[in-house]
Amino acid sequence: LGRARLALRAPRLVPEDVRRELRQALARRPSWMTLFRAAQIEDRLGAPDAARAYLERLLERVPEHYDARSLLAELELLKGRPERAEELYAALVQESPGVTEMANLGLARMLVGHFDAAAEALASAAALEPRNPFVALNLADALLLSGRSDAARRTYRAVLELARQDPRAEDWHVLSVAAQAHAHLGDAGAAVEATQRLLRAAGEDPQAAADASVVYALVGDRASASVNAARARRGGVGEAWFRLPWFAALAGDVAFEAALAPRPD
């Protein structure tokens, strides 16, 4: 399995070479550790269904394995079934109510339309890390979606200040937070400027494309929203992220719906 992990950094090898090494490693020693590492590798190769299958096999053997449940929850949240992610994160929070688990529970609830419960979970996460701009942005989104627009606007303004003060302010993740907050506050120029910077900094990262799609949908640039949604979907971002209410104006748009078409694993 060590050779399989090294193969990820060897440009002469292709995914099938990595998968062959995985199969050999599992044939030699089909332990829970090997299954977990295989799932991590398949996830990095952009094959969430294969990663999920390894994790399900692992959890059949060790149902309480925390790291396996956490990785499965993350896969379901980002690339799969948000309903399953909500269920998994609810259990994880009961065992370890940290900021990551609580925030991701809030995101899962948001994706399935449980907006009040999402805001509750994200408020708990924000209480644990009040200077975290990512948690603050997600809380603002949940407040907006649950109908608390005044509180949402206050929180979006706080997001901008947190992003400005963050020592990683030029990191594309922080630029994305600022871009989305500007867009929700109606400052289209600042939102698009930050989005262009984040896309230059992020390269081909599919999550950056997904975030850009949110900004462009909010400012009314349908074409750019669809182009970036398609890039994100090709990179494995789940369809549920593009069914949030800020994409409602694009529903039925031919280019946007084509971007959301099912993709092979």
mmCIF file of C-alpha atoms in Angstrom, residues 26-188:
data_model
loop_
_atom_site.group_PDB
_atom_site.id
_atom_site.type_symbol
_atom_site.label_atom_id
_atom_site.label_comp_id
_atom_site.label_asym_id
_atom_site.label_seq_id
_atom_site.Cartn_x
_atom_site.Cartn_y
_atom_site.Cartn_z
ATOM 1 C CA LEU A 26 -5.852 -5.684 0.047
ATOM 2 C CA ALA A 27 -5.228 -9.235 -1.155
ATOM 3 C CA ARG A 28 -2.147 -9.449 1.061
ATOM 4 C CA ARG A 29 -3.653 -7.811 4.118
ATOM 5 C CA PRO A 30 -7.330 -6.809 4.033
ATOM 6 C CA SER A 31 -7.152 -5.076 7.418
ATOM 7 C CA TRP A 32 -9.245 -2.101 8.497
ATOM 8 C CA MET A 33 -6.151 0.082 8.201
ATOM 9 C CA THR A 34 -5.599 -0.976 4.596
ATOM 10 C CA LEU A 35 -9.259 -0.372 3.781
ATOM 11 C CA PHE A 36 -9.104 3.091 5.319
ATOM 12 C CA ARG A 37 -5.987 4.059 3.406
ATOM 13 C CA ALA A 38 -7.491 2.683 0.210
ATOM 14 C CA ALA A 39 -10.544 4.876 0.764
ATOM 15 C CA GLN A 40 -8.328 7.924 1.244
ATOM 16 C CA ILE A 41 -6.467 7.185 -1.986
ATOM 17 C CA GLU A 42 -9.637 6.645 -4.024
ATOM 18 C CA ASP A 43 -10.983 9.918 -2.677
ATOM 19 C CA ARG A 44 -7.800 11.703 -3.778
ATOM 20 C CA LEU A 45 -8.123 10.075 -7.197
ATOM 21 C CA GLY A 46 -11.587 11.574 -7.549
ATOM 22 C CA ALA A 47 -13.533 8.318 -7.151
ATOM 23 C CA PRO A 48 -15.935 8.913 -4.243
ATOM 24 C CA ASP A 49 -18.032 5.811 -4.958
ATOM 25 C CA ALA A 50 -14.957 3.566 -4.706
ATOM 26 C CA ALA A 51 -13.860 5.367 -1.537
ATOM 27 C CA ARG A 52 -17.337 4.946 -0.078
ATOM 28 C CA ALA A 53 -17.301 1.219 -0.851
ATOM 29 C CA TYR A 54 -14.024 0.726 1.035
ATOM 30 C CA LEU A 55 -15.356 2.655 4.017
ATOM 31 C CA GLU A 56 -18.568 0.650 4.085
ATOM 32 C CA ARG A 57 -16.514 -2.565 4.106
ATOM 33 C CA LEU A 58 -14.430 -1.201 6.961
ATOM 34 C CA LEU A 59 -17.501 -0.199 8.973
ATOM 35 C CA GLU A 60 -19.010 -3.640 8.539
ATOM 36 C CA ARG A 61 -16.007 -4.892 10.505
ATOM 37 C CA VAL A 62 -15.545 -1.998 12.920
ATOM 38 C CA PRO A 63 -18.879 -0.131 13.117
ATOM 39 C CA GLU A 64 -17.646 2.420 15.672
ATOM 40 C CA HIS A 65 -14.469 3.409 13.813
ATOM 41 C CA TYR A 66 -14.535 7.193 14.251
ATOM 42 C CA ASP A 67 -12.152 8.214 11.467
ATOM 43 C CA ALA A 68 -13.929 6.006 8.928
ATOM 44 C CA ARG A 69 -17.314 7.455 9.858
ATOM 45 C CA SER A 70 -15.855 10.961 9.711
ATOM 46 C CA LEU A 71 -14.382 10.433 6.231
ATOM 47 C CA LEU A 72 -17.615 8.833 5.023
ATOM 48 C CA ALA A 73 -19.581 11.789 6.399
ATOM 49 C CA GLU A 74 -17.264 14.190 4.572
ATOM 50 C CA LEU A 75 -17.646 12.267 1.312
ATOM 51 C CA GLU A 76 -21.422 12.283 1.617
ATOM 52 C CA LEU A 77 -21.454 15.991 2.461
ATOM 53 C CA LEU A 78 -19.213 17.124 -0.398
ATOM 54 C CA LYS A 79 -19.917 14.564 -3.082
ATOM 55 C CA GLY A 80 -22.832 12.352 -2.192
ATOM 56 C CA ARG A 81 -25.968 12.177 -0.100
ATOM 57 C CA PRO A 82 -26.426 15.081 2.324
ATOM 58 C CA GLU A 83 -29.172 13.175 4.173
ATOM 59 C CA ARG A 84 -26.638 10.469 5.015
ATOM 60 C CA ALA A 85 -24.079 13.133 5.948
ATOM 61 C CA GLU A 86 -26.567 14.704 8.358
ATOM 62 C CA GLU A 87 -27.165 11.341 10.020
ATOM 63 C CA LEU A 88 -23.456 10.593 10.330
ATOM 64 C CA TYR A 89 -22.502 14.030 11.638
ATOM 65 C CA ALA A 90 -25.334 13.990 14.177
ATOM 66 C CA ALA A 91 -23.825 10.822 15.643
ATOM 67 C CA LEU A 92 -20.274 12.175 15.491
ATOM 68 C CA VAL A 93 -21.300 15.356 17.301
ATOM 69 C CA GLN A 94 -22.704 13.274 20.119
ATOM 70 C CA GLU A 95 -19.276 11.700 20.590
ATOM 71 C CA SER A 96 -17.009 14.653 19.788
ATOM 72 C CA PRO A 97 -18.772 18.022 19.597
ATOM 73 C CA GLY A 98 -15.858 19.869 18.008
ATOM 74 C CA VAL A 99 -16.097 22.798 15.652
ATOM 75 C CA THR A 100 -15.542 20.741 12.481
ATOM 76 C CA GLU A 101 -18.205 18.169 13.306
ATOM 77 C CA MET A 102 -20.674 20.830 14.442
ATOM 78 C CA ALA A 103 -20.083 23.054 11.408
ATOM 79 C CA ASN A 104 -20.389 20.166 8.980
ATOM 80 C CA LEU A 105 -23.593 19.035 10.677
ATOM 81 C CA GLY A 106 -24.899 22.540 10.037
ATOM 82 C CA LEU A 107 -23.882 22.366 6.381
ATOM 83 C CA ALA A 108 -25.535 18.976 5.934
ATOM 84 C CA ARG A 109 -28.728 20.301 7.477
ATOM 85 C CA MET A 110 -28.589 23.305 5.157
ATOM 86 C CA LEU A 111 -28.297 21.080 2.092
ATOM 87 C CA VAL A 112 -31.384 19.075 3.048
ATOM 88 C CA GLY A 113 -33.407 22.207 3.802
ATOM 89 C CA HIS A 114 -33.391 22.076 7.602
ATOM 90 C CA PHE A 115 -32.410 25.714 7.853
ATOM 91 C CA ASP A 116 -33.375 26.466 11.472
ATOM 92 C CA ALA A 117 -31.512 23.391 12.705
ATOM 93 C CA ALA A 118 -28.563 24.336 10.492
ATOM 94 C CA ALA A 119 -28.384 27.774 12.085
ATOM 95 C CA GLU A 120 -28.493 26.201 15.539
ATOM 96 C CA ALA A 121 -25.565 23.879 14.802
ATOM 97 C CA LEU A 122 -23.544 26.622 13.136
ATOM 98 C CA ALA A 123 -24.167 29.022 16.015
ATOM 99 C CA SER A 124 -22.726 26.359 18.330
ATOM 100 C CA ALA A 125 -19.698 26.013 16.049
ATOM 101 C CA ALA A 126 -19.245 29.792 15.942
ATOM 102 C CA ALA A 127 -19.337 29.918 19.730
ATOM 103 C CA LEU A 128 -16.430 27.467 19.774
ATOM 104 C CA GLU A 129 -14.402 29.501 17.229
ATOM 105 C CA PRO A 130 -15.775 33.048 17.060
ATOM 106 C CA ARG A 131 -12.850 34.270 14.919
ATOM 107 C CA ASN A 132 -13.322 31.612 12.240
ATOM 108 C CA PRO A 133 -14.481 33.330 9.004
ATOM 109 C CA PHE A 134 -15.561 30.058 7.379
ATOM 110 C CA VAL A 135 -17.913 29.131 10.201
ATOM 111 C CA ALA A 136 -19.197 32.711 10.299
ATOM 112 C CA LEU A 137 -20.012 32.626 6.570
ATOM 113 C CA ASN A 138 -21.913 29.369 6.901
ATOM 114 C CA LEU A 139 -23.803 30.741 9.902
ATOM 115 C CA ALA A 140 -24.739 33.845 7.914
ATOM 116 C CA ASP A 141 -26.014 31.624 5.084
ATOM 117 C CA ALA A 142 -28.113 29.551 7.499
ATOM 118 C CA LEU A 143 -29.549 32.664 9.135
ATOM 119 C CA LEU A 144 -30.496 34.044 5.723
ATOM 120 C CA LEU A 145 -32.106 30.793 4.626
ATOM 121 C CA SER A 146 -34.052 30.525 7.884
ATOM 122 C CA GLY A 147 -35.579 33.967 7.307
ATOM 123 C CA ARG A 148 -33.457 36.027 9.699
ATOM 124 C CA SER A 149 -32.198 38.494 7.106
ATOM 125 C CA ASP A 150 -31.155 41.268 9.511
ATOM 126 C CA ALA A 151 -29.058 38.880 11.590
ATOM 127 C CA ALA A 152 -27.646 37.414 8.375
ATOM 128 C CA ARG A 153 -26.542 40.828 7.104
ATOM 129 C CA ARG A 154 -24.852 41.621 10.406
ATOM 130 C CA THR A 155 -23.060 38.301 10.234
ATOM 131 C CA TYR A 156 -21.975 38.799 6.613
ATOM 132 C CA ARG A 157 -20.470 42.141 7.621
ATOM 133 C CA ALA A 158 -18.673 40.381 10.474
ATOM 134 C CA VAL A 159 -17.401 37.815 7.956
ATOM 135 C CA LEU A 160 -15.754 40.569 5.917
ATOM 136 C CA GLU A 161 -13.994 41.916 8.981
ATOM 137 C CA LEU A 162 -12.827 38.439 10.015
ATOM 138 C CA ALA A 163 -11.536 37.797 6.487
ATOM 139 C CA ARG A 164 -9.731 41.147 6.460
ATOM 140 C CA GLN A 165 -8.018 40.367 9.763
ATOM 141 C CA ASP A 166 -7.142 36.793 8.863
ATOM 142 C CA PRO A 167 -3.371 36.338 8.359
ATOM 143 C CA ARG A 168 -4.226 34.136 5.361
ATOM 144 C CA ALA A 169 -6.249 36.913 3.719
ATOM 145 C CA GLU A 170 -4.732 36.213 0.277
ATOM 146 C CA ASP A 171 -5.350 32.472 0.501
ATOM 147 C CA TRP A 172 -8.056 31.530 -1.972
ATOM 148 C CA HIS A 173 -10.250 30.015 0.739
ATOM 149 C CA VAL A 174 -10.372 33.331 2.611
ATOM 150 C CA LEU A 175 -10.872 35.254 -0.641
ATOM 151 C CA SER A 176 -13.850 32.987 -1.311
ATOM 152 C CA VAL A 177 -15.381 33.789 2.065
ATOM 153 C CA ALA A 178 -15.034 37.519 1.368
ATOM 154 C CA ALA A 179 -16.396 37.179 -2.167
ATOM 155 C CA GLN A 180 -19.514 35.351 -1.004
ATOM 156 C CA ALA A 181 -20.129 37.809 1.828
ATOM 157 C CA HIS A 182 -19.803 40.769 -0.572
ATOM 158 C CA ALA A 183 -22.231 39.097 -2.983
ATOM 159 C CA HIS A 184 -24.831 38.475 -0.277
ATOM 160 C CA LEU A 185 -24.508 42.112 0.824
ATOM 161 C CA GLY A 186 -25.135 43.317 -2.730
ATOM 162 C CA ASP A 187 -21.616 44.585 -3.491
ATOM 163 C CA ALA A 188 -21.254 42.920 -6.889
#
